[in-house]
Short mmCIF file of C-alpha atoms in Angstrom, two decimals:
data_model
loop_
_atom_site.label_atom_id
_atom_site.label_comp_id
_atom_site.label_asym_id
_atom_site.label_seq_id
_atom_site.Cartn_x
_atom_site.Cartn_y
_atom_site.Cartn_z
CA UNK A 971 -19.04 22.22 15.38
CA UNK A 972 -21.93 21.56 13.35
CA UNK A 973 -20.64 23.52 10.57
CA UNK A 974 -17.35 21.79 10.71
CA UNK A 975 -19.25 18.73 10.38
CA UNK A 976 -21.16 19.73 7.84
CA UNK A 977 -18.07 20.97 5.65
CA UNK A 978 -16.02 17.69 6.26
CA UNK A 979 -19.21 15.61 5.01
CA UNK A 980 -18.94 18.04 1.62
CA UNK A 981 -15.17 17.93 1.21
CA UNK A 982 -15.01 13.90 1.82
CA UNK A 983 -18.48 13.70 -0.57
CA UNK A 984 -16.36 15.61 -3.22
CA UNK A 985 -13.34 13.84 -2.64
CA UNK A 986 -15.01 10.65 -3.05
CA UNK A 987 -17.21 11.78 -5.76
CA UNK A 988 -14.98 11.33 -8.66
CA UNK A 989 -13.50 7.62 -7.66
CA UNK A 990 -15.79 6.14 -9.96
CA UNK A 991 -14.18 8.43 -12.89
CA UNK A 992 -10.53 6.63 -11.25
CA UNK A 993 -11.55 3.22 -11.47
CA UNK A 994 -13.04 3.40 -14.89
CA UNK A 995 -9.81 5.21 -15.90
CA UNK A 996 -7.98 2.37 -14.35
CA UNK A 997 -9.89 -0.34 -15.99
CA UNK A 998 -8.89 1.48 -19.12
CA UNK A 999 -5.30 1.14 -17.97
CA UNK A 1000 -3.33 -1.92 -18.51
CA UNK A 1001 -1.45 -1.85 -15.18
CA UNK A 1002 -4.49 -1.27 -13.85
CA UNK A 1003 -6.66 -3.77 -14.97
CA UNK A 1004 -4.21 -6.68 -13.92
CA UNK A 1005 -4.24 -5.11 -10.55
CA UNK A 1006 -7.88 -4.59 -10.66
CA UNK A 1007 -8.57 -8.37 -11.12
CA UNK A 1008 -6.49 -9.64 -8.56
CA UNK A 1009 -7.57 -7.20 -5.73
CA UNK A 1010 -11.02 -8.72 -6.59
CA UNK A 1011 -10.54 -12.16 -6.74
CA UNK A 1012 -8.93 -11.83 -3.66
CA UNK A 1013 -11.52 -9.98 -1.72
CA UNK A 1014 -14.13 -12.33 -3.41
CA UNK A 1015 -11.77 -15.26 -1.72
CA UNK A 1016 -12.08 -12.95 1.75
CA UNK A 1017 -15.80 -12.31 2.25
CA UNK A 1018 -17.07 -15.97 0.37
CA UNK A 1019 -14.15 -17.94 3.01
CA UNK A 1020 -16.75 -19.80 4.47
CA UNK A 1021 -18.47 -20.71 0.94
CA UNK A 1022 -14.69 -21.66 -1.08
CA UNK A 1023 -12.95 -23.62 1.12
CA UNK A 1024 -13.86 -27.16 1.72
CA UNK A 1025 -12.29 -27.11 5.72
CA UNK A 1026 -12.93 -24.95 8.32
CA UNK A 1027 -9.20 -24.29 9.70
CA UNK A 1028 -10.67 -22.94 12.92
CA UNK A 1029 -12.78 -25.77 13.60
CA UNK A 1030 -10.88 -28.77 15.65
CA UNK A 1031 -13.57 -30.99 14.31
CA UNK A 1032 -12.44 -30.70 10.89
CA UNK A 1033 -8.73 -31.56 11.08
CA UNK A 1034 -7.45 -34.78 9.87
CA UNK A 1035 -4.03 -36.46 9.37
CA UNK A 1036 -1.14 -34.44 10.38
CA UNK A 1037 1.23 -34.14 7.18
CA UNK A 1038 -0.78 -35.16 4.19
CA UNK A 1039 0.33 -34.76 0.75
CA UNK A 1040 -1.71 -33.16 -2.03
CA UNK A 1041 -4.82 -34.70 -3.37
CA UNK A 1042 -7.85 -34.06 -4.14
CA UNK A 1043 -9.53 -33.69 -1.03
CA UNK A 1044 -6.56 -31.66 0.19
CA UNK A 1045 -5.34 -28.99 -2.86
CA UNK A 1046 -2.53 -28.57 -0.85
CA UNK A 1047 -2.13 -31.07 1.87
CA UNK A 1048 -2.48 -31.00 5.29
CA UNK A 1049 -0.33 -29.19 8.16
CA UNK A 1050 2.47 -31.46 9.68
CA UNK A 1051 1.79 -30.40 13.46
CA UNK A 1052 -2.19 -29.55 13.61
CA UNK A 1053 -3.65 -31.65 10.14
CA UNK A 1054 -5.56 -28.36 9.03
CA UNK A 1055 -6.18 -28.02 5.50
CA UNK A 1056 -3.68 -25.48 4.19
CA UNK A 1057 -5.78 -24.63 1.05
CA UNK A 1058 -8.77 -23.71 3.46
CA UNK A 1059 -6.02 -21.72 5.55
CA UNK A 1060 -4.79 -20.11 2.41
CA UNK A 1061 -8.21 -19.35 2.05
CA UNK A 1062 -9.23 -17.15 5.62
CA UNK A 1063 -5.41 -15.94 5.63
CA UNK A 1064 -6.66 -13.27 2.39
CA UNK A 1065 -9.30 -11.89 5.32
CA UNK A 1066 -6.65 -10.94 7.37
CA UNK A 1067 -4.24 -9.20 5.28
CA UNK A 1068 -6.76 -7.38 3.15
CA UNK A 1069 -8.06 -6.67 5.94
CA UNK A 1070 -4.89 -5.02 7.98
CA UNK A 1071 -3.93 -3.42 4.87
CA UNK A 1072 -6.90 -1.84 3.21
CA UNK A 1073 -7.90 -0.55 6.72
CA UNK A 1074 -4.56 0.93 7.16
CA UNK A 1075 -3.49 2.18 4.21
CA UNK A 1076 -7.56 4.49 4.44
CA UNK A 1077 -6.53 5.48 8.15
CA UNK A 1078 -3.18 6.85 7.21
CA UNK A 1079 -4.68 8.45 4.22
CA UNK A 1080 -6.79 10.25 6.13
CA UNK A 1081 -4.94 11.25 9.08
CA UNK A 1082 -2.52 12.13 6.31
CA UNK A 1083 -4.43 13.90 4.67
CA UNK A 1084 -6.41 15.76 7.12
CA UNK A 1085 -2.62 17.00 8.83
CA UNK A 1086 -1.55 18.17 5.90
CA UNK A 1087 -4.27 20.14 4.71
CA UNK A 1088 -4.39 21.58 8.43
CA UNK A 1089 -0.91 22.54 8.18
CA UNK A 1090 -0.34 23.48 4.96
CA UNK A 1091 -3.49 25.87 4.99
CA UNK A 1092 -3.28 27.49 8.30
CA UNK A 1093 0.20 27.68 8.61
CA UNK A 1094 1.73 29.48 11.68
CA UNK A 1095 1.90 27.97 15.26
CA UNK A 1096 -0.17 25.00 13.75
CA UNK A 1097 2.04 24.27 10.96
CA UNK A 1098 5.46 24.60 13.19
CA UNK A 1099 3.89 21.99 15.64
CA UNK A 1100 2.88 19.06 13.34
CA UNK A 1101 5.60 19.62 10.89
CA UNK A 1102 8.65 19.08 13.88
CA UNK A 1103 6.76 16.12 15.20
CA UNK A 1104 6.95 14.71 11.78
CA UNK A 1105 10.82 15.11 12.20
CA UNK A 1106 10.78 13.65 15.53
CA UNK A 1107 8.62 10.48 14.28
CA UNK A 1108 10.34 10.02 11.16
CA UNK A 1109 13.51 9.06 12.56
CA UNK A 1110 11.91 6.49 15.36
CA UNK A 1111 12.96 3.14 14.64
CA UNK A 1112 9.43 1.24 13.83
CA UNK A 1113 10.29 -2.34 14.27
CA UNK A 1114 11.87 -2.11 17.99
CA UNK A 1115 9.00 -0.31 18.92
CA UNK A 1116 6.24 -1.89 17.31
CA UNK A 1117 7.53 -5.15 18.95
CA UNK A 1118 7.77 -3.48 22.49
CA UNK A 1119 3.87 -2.13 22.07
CA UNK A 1120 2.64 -5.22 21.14
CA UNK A 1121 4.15 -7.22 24.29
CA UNK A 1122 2.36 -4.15 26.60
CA UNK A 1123 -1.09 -3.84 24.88
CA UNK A 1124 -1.50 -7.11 23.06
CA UNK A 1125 -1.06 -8.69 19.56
CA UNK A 1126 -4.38 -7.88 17.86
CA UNK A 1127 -4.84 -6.87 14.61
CA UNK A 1128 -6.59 -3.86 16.31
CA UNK A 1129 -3.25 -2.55 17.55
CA UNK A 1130 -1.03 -3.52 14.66
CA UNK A 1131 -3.57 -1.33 12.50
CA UNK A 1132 -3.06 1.17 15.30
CA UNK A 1133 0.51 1.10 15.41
CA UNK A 1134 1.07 1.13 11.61
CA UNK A 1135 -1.24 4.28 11.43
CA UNK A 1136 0.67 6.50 13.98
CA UNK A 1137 3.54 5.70 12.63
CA UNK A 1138 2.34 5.95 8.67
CA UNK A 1139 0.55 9.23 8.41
CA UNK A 1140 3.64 11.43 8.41
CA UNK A 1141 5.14 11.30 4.52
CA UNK A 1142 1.72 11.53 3.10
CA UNK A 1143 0.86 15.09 5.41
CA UNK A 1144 4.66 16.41 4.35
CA UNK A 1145 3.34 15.58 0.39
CA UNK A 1146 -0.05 16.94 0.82
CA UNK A 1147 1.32 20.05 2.81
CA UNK A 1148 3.48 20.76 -0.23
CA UNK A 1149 0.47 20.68 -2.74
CA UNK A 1150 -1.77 22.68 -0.19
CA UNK A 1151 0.73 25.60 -0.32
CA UNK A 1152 0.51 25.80 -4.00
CA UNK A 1153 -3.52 25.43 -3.76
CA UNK A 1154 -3.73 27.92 -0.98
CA UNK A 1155 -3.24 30.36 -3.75
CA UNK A 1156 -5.12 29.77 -6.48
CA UNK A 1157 -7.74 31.99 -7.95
CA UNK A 1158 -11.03 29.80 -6.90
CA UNK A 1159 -9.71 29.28 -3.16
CA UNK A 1160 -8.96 33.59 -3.26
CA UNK A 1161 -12.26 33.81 -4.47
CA UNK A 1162 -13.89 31.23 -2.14
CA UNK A 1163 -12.00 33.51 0.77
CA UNK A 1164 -13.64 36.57 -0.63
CA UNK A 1165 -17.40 34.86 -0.86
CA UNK A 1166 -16.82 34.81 2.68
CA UNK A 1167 -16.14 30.86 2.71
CA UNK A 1168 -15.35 29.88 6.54
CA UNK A 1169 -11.66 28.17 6.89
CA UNK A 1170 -12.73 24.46 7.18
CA UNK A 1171 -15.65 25.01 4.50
CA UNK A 1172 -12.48 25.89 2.57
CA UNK A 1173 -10.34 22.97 3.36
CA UNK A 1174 -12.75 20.31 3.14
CA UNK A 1175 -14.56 21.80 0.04
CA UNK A 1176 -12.12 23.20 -2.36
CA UNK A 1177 -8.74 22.15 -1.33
CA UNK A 1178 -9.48 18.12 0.16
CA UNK A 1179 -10.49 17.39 -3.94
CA UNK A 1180 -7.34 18.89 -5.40
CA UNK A 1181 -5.17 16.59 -3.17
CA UNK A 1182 -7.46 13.56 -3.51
CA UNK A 1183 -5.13 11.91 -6.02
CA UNK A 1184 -2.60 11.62 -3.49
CA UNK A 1185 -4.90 10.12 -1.11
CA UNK A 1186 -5.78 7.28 -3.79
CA UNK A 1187 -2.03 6.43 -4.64
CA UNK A 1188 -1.16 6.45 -1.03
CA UNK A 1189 -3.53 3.88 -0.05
CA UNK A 1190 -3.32 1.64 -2.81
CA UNK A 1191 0.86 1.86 -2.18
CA UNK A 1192 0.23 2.22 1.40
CA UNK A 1193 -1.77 -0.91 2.01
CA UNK A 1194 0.86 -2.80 -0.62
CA UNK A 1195 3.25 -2.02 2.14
CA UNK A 1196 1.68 -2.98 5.02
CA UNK A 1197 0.54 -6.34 4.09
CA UNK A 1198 4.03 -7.22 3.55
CA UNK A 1199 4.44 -5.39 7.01
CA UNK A 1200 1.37 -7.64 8.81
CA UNK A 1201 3.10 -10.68 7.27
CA UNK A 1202 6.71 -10.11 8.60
CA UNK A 1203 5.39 -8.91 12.23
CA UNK A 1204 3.12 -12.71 12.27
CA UNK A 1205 6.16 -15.05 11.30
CA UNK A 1206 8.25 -13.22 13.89
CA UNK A 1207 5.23 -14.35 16.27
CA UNK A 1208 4.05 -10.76 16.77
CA UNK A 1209 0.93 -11.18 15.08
CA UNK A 1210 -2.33 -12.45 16.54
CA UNK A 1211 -2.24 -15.85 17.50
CA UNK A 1212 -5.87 -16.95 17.36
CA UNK A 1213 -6.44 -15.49 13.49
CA UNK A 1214 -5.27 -17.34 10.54
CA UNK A 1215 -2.91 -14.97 8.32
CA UNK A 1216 -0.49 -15.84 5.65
CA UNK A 1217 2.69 -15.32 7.72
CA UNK A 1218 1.21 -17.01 10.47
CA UNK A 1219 1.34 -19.59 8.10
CA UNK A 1220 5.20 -19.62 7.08
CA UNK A 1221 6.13 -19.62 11.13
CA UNK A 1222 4.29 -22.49 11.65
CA UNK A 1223 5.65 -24.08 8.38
CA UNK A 1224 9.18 -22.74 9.75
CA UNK A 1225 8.11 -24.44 12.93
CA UNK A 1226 6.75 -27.59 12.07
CA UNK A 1227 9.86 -28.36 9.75
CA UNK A 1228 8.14 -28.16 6.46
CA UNK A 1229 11.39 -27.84 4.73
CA UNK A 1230 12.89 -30.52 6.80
CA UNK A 1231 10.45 -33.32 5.59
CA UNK A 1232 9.56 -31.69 2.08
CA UNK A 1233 6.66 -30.14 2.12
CA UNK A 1234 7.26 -27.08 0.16
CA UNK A 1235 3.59 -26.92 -0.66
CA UNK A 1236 3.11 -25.02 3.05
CA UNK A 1237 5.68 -22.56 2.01
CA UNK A 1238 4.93 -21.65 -1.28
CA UNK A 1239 1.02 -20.92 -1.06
CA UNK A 1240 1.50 -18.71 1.66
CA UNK A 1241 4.11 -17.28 -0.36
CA UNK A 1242 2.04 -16.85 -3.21
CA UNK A 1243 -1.17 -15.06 -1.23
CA UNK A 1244 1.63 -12.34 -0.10
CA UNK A 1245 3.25 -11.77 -3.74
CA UNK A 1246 -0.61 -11.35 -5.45
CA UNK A 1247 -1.86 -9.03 -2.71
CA UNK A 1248 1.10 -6.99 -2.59
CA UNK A 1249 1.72 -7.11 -6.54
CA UNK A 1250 -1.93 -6.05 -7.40
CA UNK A 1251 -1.95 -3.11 -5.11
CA UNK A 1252 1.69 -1.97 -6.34
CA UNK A 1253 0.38 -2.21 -10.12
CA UNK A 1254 -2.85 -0.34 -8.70
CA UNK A 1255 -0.68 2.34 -7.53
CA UNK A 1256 1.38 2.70 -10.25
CA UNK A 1257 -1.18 2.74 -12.97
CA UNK A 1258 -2.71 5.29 -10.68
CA UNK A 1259 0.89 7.06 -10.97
CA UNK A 1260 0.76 6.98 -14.61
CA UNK A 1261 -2.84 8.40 -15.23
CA UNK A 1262 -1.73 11.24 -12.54
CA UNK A 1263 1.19 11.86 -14.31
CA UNK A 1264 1.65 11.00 -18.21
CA UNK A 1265 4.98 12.13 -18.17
CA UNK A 1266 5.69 8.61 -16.08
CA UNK A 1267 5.36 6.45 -18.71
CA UNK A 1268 8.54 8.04 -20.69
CA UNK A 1269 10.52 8.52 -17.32
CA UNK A 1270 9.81 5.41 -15.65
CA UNK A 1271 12.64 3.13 -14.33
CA UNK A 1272 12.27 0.62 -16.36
CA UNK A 1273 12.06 2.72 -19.55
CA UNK A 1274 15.32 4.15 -18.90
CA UNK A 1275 16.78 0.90 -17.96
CA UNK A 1276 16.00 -0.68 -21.40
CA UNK A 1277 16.94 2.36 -22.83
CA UNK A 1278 20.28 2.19 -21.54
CA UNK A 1279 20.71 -1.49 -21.87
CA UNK A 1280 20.27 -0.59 -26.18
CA UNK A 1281 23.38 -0.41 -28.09
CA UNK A 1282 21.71 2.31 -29.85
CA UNK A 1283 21.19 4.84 -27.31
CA UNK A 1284 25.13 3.86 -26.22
CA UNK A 1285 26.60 4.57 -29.60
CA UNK A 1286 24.35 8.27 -29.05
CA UNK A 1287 26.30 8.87 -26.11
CA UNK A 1288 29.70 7.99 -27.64
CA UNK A 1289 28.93 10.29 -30.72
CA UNK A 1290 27.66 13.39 -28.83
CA UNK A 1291 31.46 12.60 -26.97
CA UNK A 1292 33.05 12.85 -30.20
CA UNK A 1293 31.07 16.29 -31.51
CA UNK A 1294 30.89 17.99 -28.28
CA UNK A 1295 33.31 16.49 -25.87
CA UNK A 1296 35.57 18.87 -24.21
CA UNK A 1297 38.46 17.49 -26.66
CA UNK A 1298 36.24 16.66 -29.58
CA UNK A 1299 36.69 17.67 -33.41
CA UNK A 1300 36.61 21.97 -33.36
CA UNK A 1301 36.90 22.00 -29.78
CA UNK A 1302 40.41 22.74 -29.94
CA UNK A 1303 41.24 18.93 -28.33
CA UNK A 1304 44.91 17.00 -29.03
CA UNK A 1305 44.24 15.23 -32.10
CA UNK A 1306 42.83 18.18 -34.02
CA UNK A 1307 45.15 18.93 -36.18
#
């Protein structure tokens, strides 16, 4: 057991050692560096809550009139049914989903990771297991039975991250399974095998780095996902109802009739905190994508997209037709000759 330890610490040290060579590589990136930014002004808005916003929304003391318009001892008014401050709310909602999402998106990574690697390395009996009750969990609906936990064991944050995690680990150990089969059988794991390397000083130590690009992307897409997940479950009133979060935010503006009396203000900031988090993650994991794989930056979506939409690449298409087409010029068509 020690030595299990022992080889985990090394593998996760090694893993972990060349992050700083990713972010710098990331800063360099343009995609990046927009992400980059955000995901820190937003975590500087998380820990300094207390210090940026003028209100306490948890304190009852601090509330004033119910339904006040913007000004400038309310950036963005007050709430129509409690009078809290919805720029201070704005505020503490970032803790939450940062929170639920950076947590979640590491836990899956690692259960992820740590199942595939398992699997994909010792194969057999091990491999059969894990890999048929990835079938079985992949085709569980999520939502029903997220909703139906949460009634029997509560709506903390603690079992959302919980729930999200059993339920998230499975596509990242099928990926990481699939690179560990190719690594299995390179020449410095053979020659680690031969050394006399023990199987988990092996897993941990030579193979853990090789996937630990996958492990990066993952959470940075990962945790994208599940704040849009944490914000969906709190307006439908599944979150927890004593913490502040951004779609806590939008049921109670749903509630209170924001709409109904105009105050779009409580709909849009809320708004707003969900598109940033989410967007600078996603660029995160994309530029993370790119510098992985070059070859992205020609193949992309987009790129092909644009590259379809231009009446250059269409007129290409319509002259390889004409030379090569099944009834094109030499080809033996009806109008030749």
């Amino acid at each position: 057991m020690k030595r299990f330890f022992s080889s985990a610490a090394a593998g996760i040290g090694g893993a972990l050692s060349g992050i700083g060579g990713f972010v710098r590589k990331l800063w360099n990136h343009p995609k990046g560096r927009v992400g980059l930014v955000i995901a820190l002004l937003l975590a500087v808005c998380a820990v300094f809550a207390p210090f940026i916003a003028p209100y306490d929304p948890y304190d009852v003391t601090q509330r004033v009139e119910k339904g006040l318009s913007p000004s400038l001892q309310h950036p963005l008014g007050t709430t129509i049914t409690t009078g809290q401050d919805i720029f201070s709310m704005l505020i503490y909602g970032a803790r939450v989903s940062l929170v639920v999402g950076i947590v979640t998106g590491l836990a899956t990574a690692f259960l992820g990771a740590f199942m595939g690697v398992l699997t994909g390395y010792v194969g057999g009996l091990a491999d059969m297991l894990v890999m048929r009750l990835v079938d079985i969990m992949l085709v569980i609906p999520t939502l029903p039975l997220t909703i139906v936990l949460t009634n029997l064991f509560g709506k903390s944050y603690f079992m959302i991250i919980f729930i999200f995690t059993l339920f998230g680990w499975t596509g990242l150990a099928r990926v990481v399974r699939s690179q560990v089969l190719v690594l299995k059988n390179s020449n410095y794991v053979r020659a680690a095998e031969l050394a006399g390397a023990g199987r988990w000083h092996i897993m941990f130590r030579h193979i853990l780095p090789g996937v630990s690009h996958l492990l990066i992307m993952s959470t940075a897409l990962t945790s994208a996902g599940i704040m849009v997940a944490e914000a969906g479950l709190s307006f439908l009133g599944l979150g927890d109802p004593t913490a502040i979060s951004w779609g806590r935010m939008l049921a109670d503006a749903q509630s209170g009739g924001a709409l109904l009396f105009g105050h779009w203000w409580w709909i849009i900031a809320p708004g707003i905190g969900i598109f940033l988090s989410v967007f600078s993650f996603m660029r995160i994991g994309l530029a993370m994508e790119e510098i992985f794989n070059p070859r992205m930056k020609r193949s992309s979506g987009l790129y092909k997209l644009f590259r379809t939409l231009n009446n250059d690449y269409i007129q290409e298409v319509f002259d390889s037709m004409e030379e090569g087409g099944p009834g094109g010029p030499g080809k033996g068509g009806a109008y030749d000759g």
